[in-house]
Short mmCIF file of C-alpha atoms in Angstrom, two decimals:
data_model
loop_
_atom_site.label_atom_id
_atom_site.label_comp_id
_atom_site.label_asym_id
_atom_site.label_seq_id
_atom_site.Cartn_x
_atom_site.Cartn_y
_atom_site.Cartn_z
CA UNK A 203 0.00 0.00 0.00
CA UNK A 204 3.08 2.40 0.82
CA UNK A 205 4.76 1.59 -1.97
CA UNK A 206 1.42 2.47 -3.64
CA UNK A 207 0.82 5.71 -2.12
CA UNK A 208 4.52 6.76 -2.80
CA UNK A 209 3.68 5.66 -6.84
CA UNK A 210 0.64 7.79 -7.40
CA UNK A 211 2.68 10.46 -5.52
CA UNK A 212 5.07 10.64 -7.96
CA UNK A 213 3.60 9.90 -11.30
CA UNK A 214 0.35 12.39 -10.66
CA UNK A 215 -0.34 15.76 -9.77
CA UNK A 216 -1.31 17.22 -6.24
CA UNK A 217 -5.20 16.75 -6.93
CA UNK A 218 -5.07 13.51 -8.34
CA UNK A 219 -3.07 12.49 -6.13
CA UNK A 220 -5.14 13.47 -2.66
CA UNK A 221 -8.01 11.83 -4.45
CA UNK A 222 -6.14 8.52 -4.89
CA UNK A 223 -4.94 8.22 -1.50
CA UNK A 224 -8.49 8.61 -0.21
CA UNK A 225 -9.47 5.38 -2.34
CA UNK A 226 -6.22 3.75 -1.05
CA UNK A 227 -7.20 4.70 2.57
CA UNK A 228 -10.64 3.62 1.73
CA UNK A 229 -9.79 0.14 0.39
CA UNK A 230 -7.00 0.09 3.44
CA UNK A 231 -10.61 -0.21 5.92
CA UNK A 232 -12.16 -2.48 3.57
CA UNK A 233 -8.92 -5.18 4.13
CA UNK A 234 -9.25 -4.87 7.90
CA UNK A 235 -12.87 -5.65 7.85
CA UNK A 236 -12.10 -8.69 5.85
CA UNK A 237 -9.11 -9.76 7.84
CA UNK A 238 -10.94 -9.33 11.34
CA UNK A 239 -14.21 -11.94 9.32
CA UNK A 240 -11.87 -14.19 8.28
CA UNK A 241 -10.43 -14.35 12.32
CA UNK A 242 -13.96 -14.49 13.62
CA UNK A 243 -14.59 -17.44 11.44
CA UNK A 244 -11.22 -18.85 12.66
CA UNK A 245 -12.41 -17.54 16.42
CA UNK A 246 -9.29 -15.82 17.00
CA UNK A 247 -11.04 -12.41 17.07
CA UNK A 248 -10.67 -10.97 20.71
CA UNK A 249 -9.58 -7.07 20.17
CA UNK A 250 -12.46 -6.16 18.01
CA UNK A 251 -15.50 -5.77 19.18
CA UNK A 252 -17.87 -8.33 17.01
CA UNK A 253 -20.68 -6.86 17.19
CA UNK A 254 -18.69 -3.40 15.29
CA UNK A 255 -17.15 -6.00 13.01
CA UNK A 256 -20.73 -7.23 11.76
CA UNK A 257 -22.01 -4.12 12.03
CA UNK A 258 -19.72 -2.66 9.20
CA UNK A 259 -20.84 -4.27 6.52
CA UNK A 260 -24.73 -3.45 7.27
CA UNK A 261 -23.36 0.11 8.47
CA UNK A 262 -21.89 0.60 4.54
CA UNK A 263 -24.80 -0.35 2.48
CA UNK A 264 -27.18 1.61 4.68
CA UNK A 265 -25.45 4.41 3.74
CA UNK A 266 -25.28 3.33 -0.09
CA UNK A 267 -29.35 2.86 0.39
CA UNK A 268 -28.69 -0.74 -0.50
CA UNK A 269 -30.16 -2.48 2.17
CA UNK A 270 -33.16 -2.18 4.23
CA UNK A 271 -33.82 -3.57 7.66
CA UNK A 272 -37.83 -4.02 7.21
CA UNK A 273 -39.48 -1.87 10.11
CA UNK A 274 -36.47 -0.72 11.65
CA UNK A 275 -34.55 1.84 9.91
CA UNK A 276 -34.88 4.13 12.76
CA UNK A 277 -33.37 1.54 15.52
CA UNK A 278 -29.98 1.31 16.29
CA UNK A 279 -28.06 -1.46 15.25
CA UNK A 280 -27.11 -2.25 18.86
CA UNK A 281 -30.89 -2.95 19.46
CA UNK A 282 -30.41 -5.96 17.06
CA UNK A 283 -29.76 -10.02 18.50
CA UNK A 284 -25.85 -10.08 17.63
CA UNK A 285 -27.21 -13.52 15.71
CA UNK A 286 -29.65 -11.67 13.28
CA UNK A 287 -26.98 -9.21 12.67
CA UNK A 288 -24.52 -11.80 11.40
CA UNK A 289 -28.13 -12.91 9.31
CA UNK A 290 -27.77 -9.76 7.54
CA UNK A 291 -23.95 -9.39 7.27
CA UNK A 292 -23.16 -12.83 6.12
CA UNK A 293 -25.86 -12.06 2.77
CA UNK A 294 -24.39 -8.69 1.47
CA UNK A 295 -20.01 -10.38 2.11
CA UNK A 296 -19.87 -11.17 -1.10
CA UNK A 297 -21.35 -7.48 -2.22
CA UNK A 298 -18.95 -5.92 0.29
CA UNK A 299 -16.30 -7.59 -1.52
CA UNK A 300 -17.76 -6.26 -4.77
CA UNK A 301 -17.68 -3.24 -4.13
CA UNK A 302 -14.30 -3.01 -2.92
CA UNK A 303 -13.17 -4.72 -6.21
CA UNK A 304 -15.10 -2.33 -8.66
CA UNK A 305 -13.37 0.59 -6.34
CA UNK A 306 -9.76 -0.95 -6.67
CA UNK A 307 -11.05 -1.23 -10.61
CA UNK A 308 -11.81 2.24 -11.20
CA UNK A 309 -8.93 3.69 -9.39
CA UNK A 310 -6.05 1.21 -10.38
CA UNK A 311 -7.43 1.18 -14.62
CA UNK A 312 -7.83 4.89 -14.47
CA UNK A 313 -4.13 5.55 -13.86
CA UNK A 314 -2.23 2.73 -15.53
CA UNK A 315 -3.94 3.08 -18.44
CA UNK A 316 -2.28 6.78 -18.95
CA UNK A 317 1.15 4.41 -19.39
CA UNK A 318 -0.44 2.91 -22.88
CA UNK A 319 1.64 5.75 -24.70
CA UNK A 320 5.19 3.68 -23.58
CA UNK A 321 3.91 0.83 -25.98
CA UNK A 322 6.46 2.66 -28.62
CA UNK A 323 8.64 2.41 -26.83
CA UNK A 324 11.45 0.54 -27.12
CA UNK A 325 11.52 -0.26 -23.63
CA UNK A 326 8.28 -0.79 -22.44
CA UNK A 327 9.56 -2.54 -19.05
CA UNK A 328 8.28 0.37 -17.12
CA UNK A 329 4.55 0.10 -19.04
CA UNK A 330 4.64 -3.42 -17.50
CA UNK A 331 5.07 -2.86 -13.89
CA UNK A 332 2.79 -0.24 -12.92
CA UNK A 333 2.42 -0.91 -9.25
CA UNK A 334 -1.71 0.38 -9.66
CA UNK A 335 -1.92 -2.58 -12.63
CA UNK A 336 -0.32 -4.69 -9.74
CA UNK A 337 -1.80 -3.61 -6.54
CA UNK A 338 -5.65 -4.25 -8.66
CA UNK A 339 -5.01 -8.10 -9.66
CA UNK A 340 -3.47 -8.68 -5.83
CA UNK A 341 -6.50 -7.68 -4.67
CA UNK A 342 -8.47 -9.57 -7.33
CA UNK A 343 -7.24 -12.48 -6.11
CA UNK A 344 -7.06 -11.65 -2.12
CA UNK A 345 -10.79 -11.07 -2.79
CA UNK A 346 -11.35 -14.12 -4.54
CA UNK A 347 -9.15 -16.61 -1.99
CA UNK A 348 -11.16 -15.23 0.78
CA UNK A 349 -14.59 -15.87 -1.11
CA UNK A 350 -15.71 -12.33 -0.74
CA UNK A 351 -16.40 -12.50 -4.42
CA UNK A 352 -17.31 -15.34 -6.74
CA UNK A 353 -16.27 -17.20 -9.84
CA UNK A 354 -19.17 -15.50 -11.72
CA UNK A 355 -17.58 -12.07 -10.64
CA UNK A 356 -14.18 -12.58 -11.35
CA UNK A 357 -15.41 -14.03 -15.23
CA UNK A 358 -17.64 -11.44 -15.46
CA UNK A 359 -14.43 -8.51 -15.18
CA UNK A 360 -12.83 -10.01 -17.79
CA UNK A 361 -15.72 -8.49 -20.21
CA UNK A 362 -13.86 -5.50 -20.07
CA UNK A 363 -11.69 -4.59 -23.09
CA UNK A 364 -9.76 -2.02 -20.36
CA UNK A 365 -9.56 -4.96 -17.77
CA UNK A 366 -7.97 -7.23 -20.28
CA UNK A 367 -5.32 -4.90 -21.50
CA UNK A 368 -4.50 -4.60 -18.05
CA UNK A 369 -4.54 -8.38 -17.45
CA UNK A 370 -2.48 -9.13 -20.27
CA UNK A 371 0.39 -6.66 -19.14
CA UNK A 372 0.44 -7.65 -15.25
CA UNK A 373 0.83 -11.00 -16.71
CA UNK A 374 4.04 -10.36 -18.55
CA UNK A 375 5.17 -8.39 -15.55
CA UNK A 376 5.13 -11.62 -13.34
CA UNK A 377 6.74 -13.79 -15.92
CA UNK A 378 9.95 -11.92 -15.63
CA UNK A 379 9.85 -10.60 -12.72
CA UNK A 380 8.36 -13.63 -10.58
CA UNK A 381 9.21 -16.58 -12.35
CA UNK A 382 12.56 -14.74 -14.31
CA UNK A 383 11.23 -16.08 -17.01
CA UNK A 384 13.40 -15.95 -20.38
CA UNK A 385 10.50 -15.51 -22.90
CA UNK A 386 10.04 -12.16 -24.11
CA UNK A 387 6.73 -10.65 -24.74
CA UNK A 388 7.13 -10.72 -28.37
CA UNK A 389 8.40 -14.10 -28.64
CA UNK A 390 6.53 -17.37 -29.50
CA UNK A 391 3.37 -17.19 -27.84
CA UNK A 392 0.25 -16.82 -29.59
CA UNK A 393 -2.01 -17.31 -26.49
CA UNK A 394 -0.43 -15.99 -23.17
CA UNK A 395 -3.31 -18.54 -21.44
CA UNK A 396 -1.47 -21.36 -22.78
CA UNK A 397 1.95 -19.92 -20.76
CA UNK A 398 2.18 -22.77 -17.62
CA UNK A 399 3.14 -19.52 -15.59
CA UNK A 400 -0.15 -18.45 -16.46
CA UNK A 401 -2.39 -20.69 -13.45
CA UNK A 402 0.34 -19.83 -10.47
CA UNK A 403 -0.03 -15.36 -11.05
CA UNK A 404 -3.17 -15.70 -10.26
CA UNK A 405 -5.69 -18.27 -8.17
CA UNK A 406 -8.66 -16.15 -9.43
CA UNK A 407 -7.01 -16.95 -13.28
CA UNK A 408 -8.05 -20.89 -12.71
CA UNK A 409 -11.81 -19.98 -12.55
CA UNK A 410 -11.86 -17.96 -16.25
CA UNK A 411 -13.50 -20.30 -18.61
CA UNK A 412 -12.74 -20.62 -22.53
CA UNK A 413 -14.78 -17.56 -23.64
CA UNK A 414 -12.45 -15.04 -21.15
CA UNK A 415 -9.52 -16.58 -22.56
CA UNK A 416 -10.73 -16.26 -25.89
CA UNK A 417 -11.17 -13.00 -25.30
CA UNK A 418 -7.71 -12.06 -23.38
CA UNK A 419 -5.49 -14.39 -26.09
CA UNK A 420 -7.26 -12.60 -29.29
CA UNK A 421 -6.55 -8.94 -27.08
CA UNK A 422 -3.25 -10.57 -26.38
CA UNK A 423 -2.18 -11.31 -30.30
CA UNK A 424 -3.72 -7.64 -31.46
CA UNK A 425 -1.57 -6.08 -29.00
CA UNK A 426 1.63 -7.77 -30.52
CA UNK A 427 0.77 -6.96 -33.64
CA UNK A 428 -0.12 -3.31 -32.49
CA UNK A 429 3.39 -3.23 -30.67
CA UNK A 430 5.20 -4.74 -33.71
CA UNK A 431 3.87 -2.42 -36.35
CA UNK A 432 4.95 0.84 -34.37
CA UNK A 433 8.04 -0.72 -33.71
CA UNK A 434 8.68 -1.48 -37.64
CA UNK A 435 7.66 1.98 -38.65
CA UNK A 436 4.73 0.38 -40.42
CA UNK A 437 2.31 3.02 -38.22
CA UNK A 438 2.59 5.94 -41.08
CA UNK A 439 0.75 3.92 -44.03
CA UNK A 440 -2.92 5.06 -44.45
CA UNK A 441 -5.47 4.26 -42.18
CA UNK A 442 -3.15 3.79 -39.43
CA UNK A 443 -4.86 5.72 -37.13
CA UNK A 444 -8.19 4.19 -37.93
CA UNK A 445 -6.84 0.67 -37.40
CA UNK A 446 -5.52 1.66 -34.03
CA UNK A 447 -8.65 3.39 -32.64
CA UNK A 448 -10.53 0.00 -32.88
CA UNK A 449 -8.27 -2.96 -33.30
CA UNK A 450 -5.81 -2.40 -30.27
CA UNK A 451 -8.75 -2.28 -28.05
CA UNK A 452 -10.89 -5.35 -29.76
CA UNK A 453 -13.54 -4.00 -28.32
CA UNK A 454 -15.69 -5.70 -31.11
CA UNK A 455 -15.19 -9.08 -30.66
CA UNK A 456 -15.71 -8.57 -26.71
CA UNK A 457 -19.09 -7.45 -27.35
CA UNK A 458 -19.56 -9.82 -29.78
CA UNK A 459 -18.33 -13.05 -27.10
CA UNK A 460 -20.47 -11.64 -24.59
CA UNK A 461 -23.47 -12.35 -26.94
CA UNK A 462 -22.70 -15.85 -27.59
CA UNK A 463 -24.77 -18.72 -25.98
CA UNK A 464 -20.85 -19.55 -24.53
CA UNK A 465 -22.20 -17.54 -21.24
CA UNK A 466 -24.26 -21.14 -20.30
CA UNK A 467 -23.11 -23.14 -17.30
CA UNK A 468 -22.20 -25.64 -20.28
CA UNK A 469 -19.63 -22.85 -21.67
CA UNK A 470 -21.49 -24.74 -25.06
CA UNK A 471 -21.05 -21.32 -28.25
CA UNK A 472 -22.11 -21.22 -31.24
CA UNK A 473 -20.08 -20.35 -33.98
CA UNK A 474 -21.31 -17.54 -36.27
CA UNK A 475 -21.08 -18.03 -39.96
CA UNK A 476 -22.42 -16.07 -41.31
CA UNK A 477 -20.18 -12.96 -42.36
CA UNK A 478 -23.06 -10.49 -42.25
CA UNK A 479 -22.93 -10.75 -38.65
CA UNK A 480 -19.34 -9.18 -38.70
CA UNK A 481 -19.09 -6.09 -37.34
CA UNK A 482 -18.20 -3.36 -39.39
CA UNK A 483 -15.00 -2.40 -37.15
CA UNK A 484 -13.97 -5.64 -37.80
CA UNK A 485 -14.57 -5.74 -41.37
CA UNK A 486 -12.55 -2.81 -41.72
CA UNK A 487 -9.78 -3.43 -39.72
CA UNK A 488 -9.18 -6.86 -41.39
CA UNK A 489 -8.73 -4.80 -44.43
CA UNK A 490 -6.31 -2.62 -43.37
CA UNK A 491 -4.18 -5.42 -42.21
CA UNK A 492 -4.70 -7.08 -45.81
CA UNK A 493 -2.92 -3.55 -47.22
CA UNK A 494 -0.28 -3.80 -44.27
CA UNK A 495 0.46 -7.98 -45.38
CA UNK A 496 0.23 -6.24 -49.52
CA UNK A 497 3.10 -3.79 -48.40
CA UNK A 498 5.21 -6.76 -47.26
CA UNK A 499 3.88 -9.60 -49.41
CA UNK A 500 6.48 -11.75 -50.24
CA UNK A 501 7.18 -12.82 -53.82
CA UNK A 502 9.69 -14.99 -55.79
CA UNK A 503 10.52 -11.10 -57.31
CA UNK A 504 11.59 -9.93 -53.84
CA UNK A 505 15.81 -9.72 -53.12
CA UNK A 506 16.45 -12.38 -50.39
CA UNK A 507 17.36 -9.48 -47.98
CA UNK A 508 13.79 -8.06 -48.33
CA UNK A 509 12.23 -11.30 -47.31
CA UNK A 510 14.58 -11.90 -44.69
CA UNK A 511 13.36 -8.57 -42.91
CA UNK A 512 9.40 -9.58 -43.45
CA UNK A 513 9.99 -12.93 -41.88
CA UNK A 514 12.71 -12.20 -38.91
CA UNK A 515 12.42 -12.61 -35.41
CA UNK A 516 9.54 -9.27 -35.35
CA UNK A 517 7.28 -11.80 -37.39
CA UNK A 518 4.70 -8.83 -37.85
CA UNK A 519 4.00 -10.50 -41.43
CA UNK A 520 3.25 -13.71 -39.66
CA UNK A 521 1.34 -12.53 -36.77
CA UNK A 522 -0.74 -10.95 -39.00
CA UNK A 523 -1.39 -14.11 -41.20
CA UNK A 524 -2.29 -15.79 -37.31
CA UNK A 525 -4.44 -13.40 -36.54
CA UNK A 526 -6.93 -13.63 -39.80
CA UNK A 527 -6.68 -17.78 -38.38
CA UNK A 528 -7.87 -16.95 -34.76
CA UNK A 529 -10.87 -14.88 -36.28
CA UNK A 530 -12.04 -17.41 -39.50
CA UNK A 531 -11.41 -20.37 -37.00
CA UNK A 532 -13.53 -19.28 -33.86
CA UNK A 533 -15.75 -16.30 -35.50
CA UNK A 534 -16.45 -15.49 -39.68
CA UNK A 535 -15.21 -18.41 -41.53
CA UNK A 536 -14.19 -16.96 -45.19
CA UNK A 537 -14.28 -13.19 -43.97
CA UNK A 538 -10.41 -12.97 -45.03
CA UNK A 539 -11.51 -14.31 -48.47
CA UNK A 540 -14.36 -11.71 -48.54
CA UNK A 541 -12.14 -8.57 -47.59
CA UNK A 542 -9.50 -9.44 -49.63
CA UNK A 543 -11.45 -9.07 -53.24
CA UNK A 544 -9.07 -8.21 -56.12
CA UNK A 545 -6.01 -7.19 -53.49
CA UNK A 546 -4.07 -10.29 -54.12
CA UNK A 547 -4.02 -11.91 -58.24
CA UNK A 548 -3.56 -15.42 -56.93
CA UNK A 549 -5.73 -15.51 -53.08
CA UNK A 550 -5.15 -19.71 -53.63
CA UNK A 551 -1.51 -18.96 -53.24
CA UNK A 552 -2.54 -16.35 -50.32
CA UNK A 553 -4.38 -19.04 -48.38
CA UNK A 554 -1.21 -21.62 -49.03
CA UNK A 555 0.82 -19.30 -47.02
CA UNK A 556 -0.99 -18.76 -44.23
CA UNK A 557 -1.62 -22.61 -43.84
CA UNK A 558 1.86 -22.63 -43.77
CA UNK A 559 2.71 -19.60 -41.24
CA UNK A 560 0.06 -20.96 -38.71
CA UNK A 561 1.50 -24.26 -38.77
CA UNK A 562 4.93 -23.38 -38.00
CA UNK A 563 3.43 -20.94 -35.56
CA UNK A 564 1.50 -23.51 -33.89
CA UNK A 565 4.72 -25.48 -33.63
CA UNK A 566 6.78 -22.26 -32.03
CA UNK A 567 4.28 -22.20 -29.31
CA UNK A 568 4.37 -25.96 -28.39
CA UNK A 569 7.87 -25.88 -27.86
CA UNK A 570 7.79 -22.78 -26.21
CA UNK A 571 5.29 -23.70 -24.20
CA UNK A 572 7.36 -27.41 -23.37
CA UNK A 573 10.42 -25.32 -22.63
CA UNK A 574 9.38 -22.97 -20.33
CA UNK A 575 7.66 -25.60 -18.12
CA UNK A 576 10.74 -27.67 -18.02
CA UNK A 577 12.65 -24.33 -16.73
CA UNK A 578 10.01 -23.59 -14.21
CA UNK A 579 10.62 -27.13 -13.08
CA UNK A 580 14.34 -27.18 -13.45
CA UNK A 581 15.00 -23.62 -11.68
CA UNK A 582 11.66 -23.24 -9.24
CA UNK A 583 12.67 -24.43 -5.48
CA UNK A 584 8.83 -25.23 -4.91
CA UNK A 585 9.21 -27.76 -7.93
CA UNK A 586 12.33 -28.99 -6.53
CA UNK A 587 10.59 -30.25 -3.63
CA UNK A 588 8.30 -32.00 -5.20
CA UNK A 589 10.54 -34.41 -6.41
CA UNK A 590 10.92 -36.54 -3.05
CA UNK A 591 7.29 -37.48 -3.53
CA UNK A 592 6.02 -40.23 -6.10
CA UNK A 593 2.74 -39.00 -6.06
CA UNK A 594 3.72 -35.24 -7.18
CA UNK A 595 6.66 -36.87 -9.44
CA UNK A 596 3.82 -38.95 -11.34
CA UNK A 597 1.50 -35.54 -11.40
CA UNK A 598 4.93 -33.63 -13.18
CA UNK A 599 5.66 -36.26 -15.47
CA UNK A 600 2.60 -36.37 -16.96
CA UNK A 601 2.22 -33.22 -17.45
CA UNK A 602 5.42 -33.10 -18.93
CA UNK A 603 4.29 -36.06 -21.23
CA UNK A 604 1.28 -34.25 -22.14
CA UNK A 605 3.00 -30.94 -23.30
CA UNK A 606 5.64 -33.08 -24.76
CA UNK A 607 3.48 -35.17 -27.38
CA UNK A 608 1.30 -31.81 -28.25
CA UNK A 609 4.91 -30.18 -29.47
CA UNK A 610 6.21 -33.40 -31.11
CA UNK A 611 2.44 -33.69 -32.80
CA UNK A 612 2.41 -29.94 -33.99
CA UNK A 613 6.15 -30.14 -35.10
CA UNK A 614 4.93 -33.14 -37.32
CA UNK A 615 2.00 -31.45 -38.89
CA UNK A 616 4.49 -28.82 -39.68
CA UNK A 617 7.13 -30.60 -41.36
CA UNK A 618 4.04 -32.64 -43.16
CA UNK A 619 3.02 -28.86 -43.95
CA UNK A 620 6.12 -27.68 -45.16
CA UNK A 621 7.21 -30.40 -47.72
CA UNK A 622 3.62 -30.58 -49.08
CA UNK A 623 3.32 -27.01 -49.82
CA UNK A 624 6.88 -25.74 -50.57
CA UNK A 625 8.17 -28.98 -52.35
CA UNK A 626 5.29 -28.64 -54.77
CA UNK A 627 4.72 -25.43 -55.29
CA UNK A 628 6.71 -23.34 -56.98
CA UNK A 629 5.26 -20.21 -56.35
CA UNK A 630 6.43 -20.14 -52.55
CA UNK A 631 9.83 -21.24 -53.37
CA UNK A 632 10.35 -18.00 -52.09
CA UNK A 633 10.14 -19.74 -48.25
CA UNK A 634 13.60 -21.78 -48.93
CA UNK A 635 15.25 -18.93 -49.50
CA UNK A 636 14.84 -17.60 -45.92
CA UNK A 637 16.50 -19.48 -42.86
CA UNK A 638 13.91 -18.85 -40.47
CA UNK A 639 11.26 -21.72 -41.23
CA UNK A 640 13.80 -24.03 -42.92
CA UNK A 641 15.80 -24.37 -39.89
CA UNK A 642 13.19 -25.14 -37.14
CA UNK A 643 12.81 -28.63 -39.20
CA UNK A 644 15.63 -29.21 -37.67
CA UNK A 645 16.31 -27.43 -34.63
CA UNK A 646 12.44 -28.19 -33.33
CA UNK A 647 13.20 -32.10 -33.78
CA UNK A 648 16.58 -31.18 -31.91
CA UNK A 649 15.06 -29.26 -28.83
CA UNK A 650 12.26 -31.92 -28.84
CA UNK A 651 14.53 -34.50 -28.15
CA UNK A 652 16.66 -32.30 -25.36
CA UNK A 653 13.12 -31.93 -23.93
CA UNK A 654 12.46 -35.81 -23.54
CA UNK A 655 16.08 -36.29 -22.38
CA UNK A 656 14.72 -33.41 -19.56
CA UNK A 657 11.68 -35.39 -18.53
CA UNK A 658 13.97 -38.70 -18.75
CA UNK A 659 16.47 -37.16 -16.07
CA UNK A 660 13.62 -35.96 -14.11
CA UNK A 661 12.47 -39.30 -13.42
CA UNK A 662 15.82 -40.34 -12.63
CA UNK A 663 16.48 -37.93 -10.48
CA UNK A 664 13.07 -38.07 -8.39
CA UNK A 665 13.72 -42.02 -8.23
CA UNK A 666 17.59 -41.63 -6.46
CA UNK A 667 16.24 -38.66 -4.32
CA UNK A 668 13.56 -40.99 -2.90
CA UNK A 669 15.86 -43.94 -2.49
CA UNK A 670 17.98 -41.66 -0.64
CA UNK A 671 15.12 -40.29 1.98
CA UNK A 672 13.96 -44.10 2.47
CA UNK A 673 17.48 -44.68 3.36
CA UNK A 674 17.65 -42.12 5.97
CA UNK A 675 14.62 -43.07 7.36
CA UNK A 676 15.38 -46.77 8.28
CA UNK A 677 19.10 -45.15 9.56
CA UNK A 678 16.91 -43.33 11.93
CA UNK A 679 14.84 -46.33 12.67
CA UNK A 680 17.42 -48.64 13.53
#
């Protein structure tokens, strides 16, 4: 909270400052009140009067006009059995908890979200740890572990295109600064859900059901694109700014997931397939990205240094070419086709690519997503641990397995991709001439294999460290 205080205090002016520290001072009471109910549930409450503790609650939402004590408004709480008073209280916890979230909401969103300028930045490390953008998801999930809110709360938040931009950058905050992780925010992840740092941020993160991720991983993909683009100095071609205004925020397909029948208990959707449906923001930003991908298409005409920029390590081209997949695969089937009209002579060739692209993609992200659980495993102390007991040994390994065979399977489908389309077409010979694609054929099998020796060792290892405890043990029986 200091640490807080002494943020806003610097980064804000004199007024807006007093009127944050009032909030923080606010939400400061609201954390007591929960801390002394979570003691009287544990009876370990003896300094605080209970009676004041229960009446607090009642007490706020009195004042808000939000609850009514039939008959006797005009009677002092004290008048009231200290039993029908913890009645009343223990109904409106979870809205006192509610309200204390949509207060940390308002006041942490307002100010991190004047930071979303540093995206051009070429070091946007200070975008990522705003301490408000941290301070709001702590107590997100303080809330949540303490049940003053529910699931259908905390998946209801993340129908806010402001709350997901904020998600998706306190995420990448704790994956280097909690976990040190090595993957950069621009690396190989198309879905930051997928990351296994992902489930230990956040407890609140393991009740979000497919439609919130949907929703934070296509937010999460725009934004690289968005960030790539400035970066490249592609942000001065027409209709920029348009593109910008809308895509970045995705505000479209947000309202358009919070229409689908996926809101059941079943989390059953319907997919929409008709391309009428589309909304026109999204209609028109697919076609601005179609001119962006015509600036930079890559042709058997292009000198191997051109195409060796398009496809680097920045990938713009190839995010884009993901991004048209995410939307025809989940949303408008065909829309790409549709927008595209006369832009491209030969679309047959178009749609060859981005096979192609998304395959290999698709592949990055397995191994990626393999990798970086075997160095949370390898480097974590709490993992380390968890070696000395079969039963959490079995649990790692087959998770391991599982994300293991996923990467080997997409790998396969790529190379199956690869030779298929560039072996017998000649009009994307253009992809052997760049070293990107050709060479995770063979690196991918090559870090695949590392990654099976990993889970082979880990085995081994968990086996001898075992042996060793049982040996102690009898030493200490005998």
């Amino acid at each position: 909270m200091e640490k807080l205080c002494a943020w806003f205090e610097t980064v804000t002016s004199r007024e807006v400052f007093s009127s944050a520290k009032k909030l923080l001072e606010q939400s400061k009471k609201h954390i007591f009140v929960i801390k002394q109910a979570r003691l009287l549930e544990l009876g370990q409450v003896d300094s605080y009067p209970i009676l004041r503790l229960i009446e607090e609650p009642v007490g706020l939402f009195n004042q808000q006009g939000t609850v009514n004590l039939p008959g006797q408004q005009s009677k002092s709480l004290d008048s009231f059995h200290p039993d029908i008073l913890r009645m009343i209280a223990g109904k409106f916890w979870q809205e006192y908890g509610q309200s204390m979230w949509r207060e940390m909401k308002a006041l942490s969103i307002k100010y991190a979200s004047q930071f979303q300028g540093f995206l051009t930045s070429s070091d946007p490390a200070f975008l990522w740890n705003v301490p408000a953008r941290i301070y709001l998801f702590q107590t997100l999930n303080l809330l949540f572990k303490n049940g003053f809110i529910n699931r259908e709360a905390v998946r209801g938040s993340f129908h806010d295109p402001v709350l997901i931009k904020e998600v998706i950058y306190y995420a990448i905050s704790g994956f280097k600064d909690e976990y040190k992780s090595k993957d950069d925010f621009l690396g190989d992840y198309l879905s930051i859900t997928k990351h296994p740092y992902w489930p230990l941020l956040n407890e609140s993160f393991n009740v979000l059901g497919r439609q919130e991720e949907r929703m934070i991983n296509i937010s999460f993909l725009a934004e690289k694109i968005y960030f790539y683009s400035n970066v490249n100095g592609f942000n001065t071609f027409p209709g920029w700014e348009e593109l910008s205004k809308s895509f970045q925020s995705q505000e479209y397909i947000i309202g358009l997931e919070s229409n689908l029948s996926s809101s059941s208990p079943t989390n059953q959707r319907r997919n929409i397939h008709s391309n009428l449906d589309a909304p026109k923001e999204l209609k028109d930003d697919v076609k601005c990205l179609l001119k962006l991908v015509q600036k930079s298409h890559p042709t058997t005409s292009l000198p191997f240094s051109h195409i060796h920029n398009i496809l680097d390590g920045s990938s713009l081209y190839f995010l884009i070419h993901a991004y048209f997949d995410l939307i025809e695969s989940n949303y408008f089937p065909g829309l790409v086709k549709e927008a595209c009209g006369r832009m491209f002579v030969n679309y047959e060739e178009f749609e060859r690519q981005q096979k192609l692209i998304v395959s290999y993609l698709k592949a990055s992200e397995s191994l990626a997503m393999t990798q970086s659980l075997a160095d949370l495993i390898a480097t974590n102390q709490e993992f380390k641990t968890l070696y000395i007991t079969e039963e959490s040994c079995d649990k790692i390994v087959l998770i391991l397995e599982k994300f293991n065979q996923q990467a080997s399977q997409d790998h396969s489908e790529f190379k199956e991709t690869y030779h298929k389309i560039v072996t017998t077409d000649e009009s994307l010979e253009w992809f052997n001439k760049q070293g990107k694609m050709c060479d995770f054929l063979e690196e991918g099998s090559d870090q695949l294999w590392s990654l099976r020796e990993f889970q082979k060792n880990f085995v081994e290892n968990s086996v001898q460290l075992r042996t060793e405890r049982n040996s102690k043990r009898l030493k200490l029986i005998n």
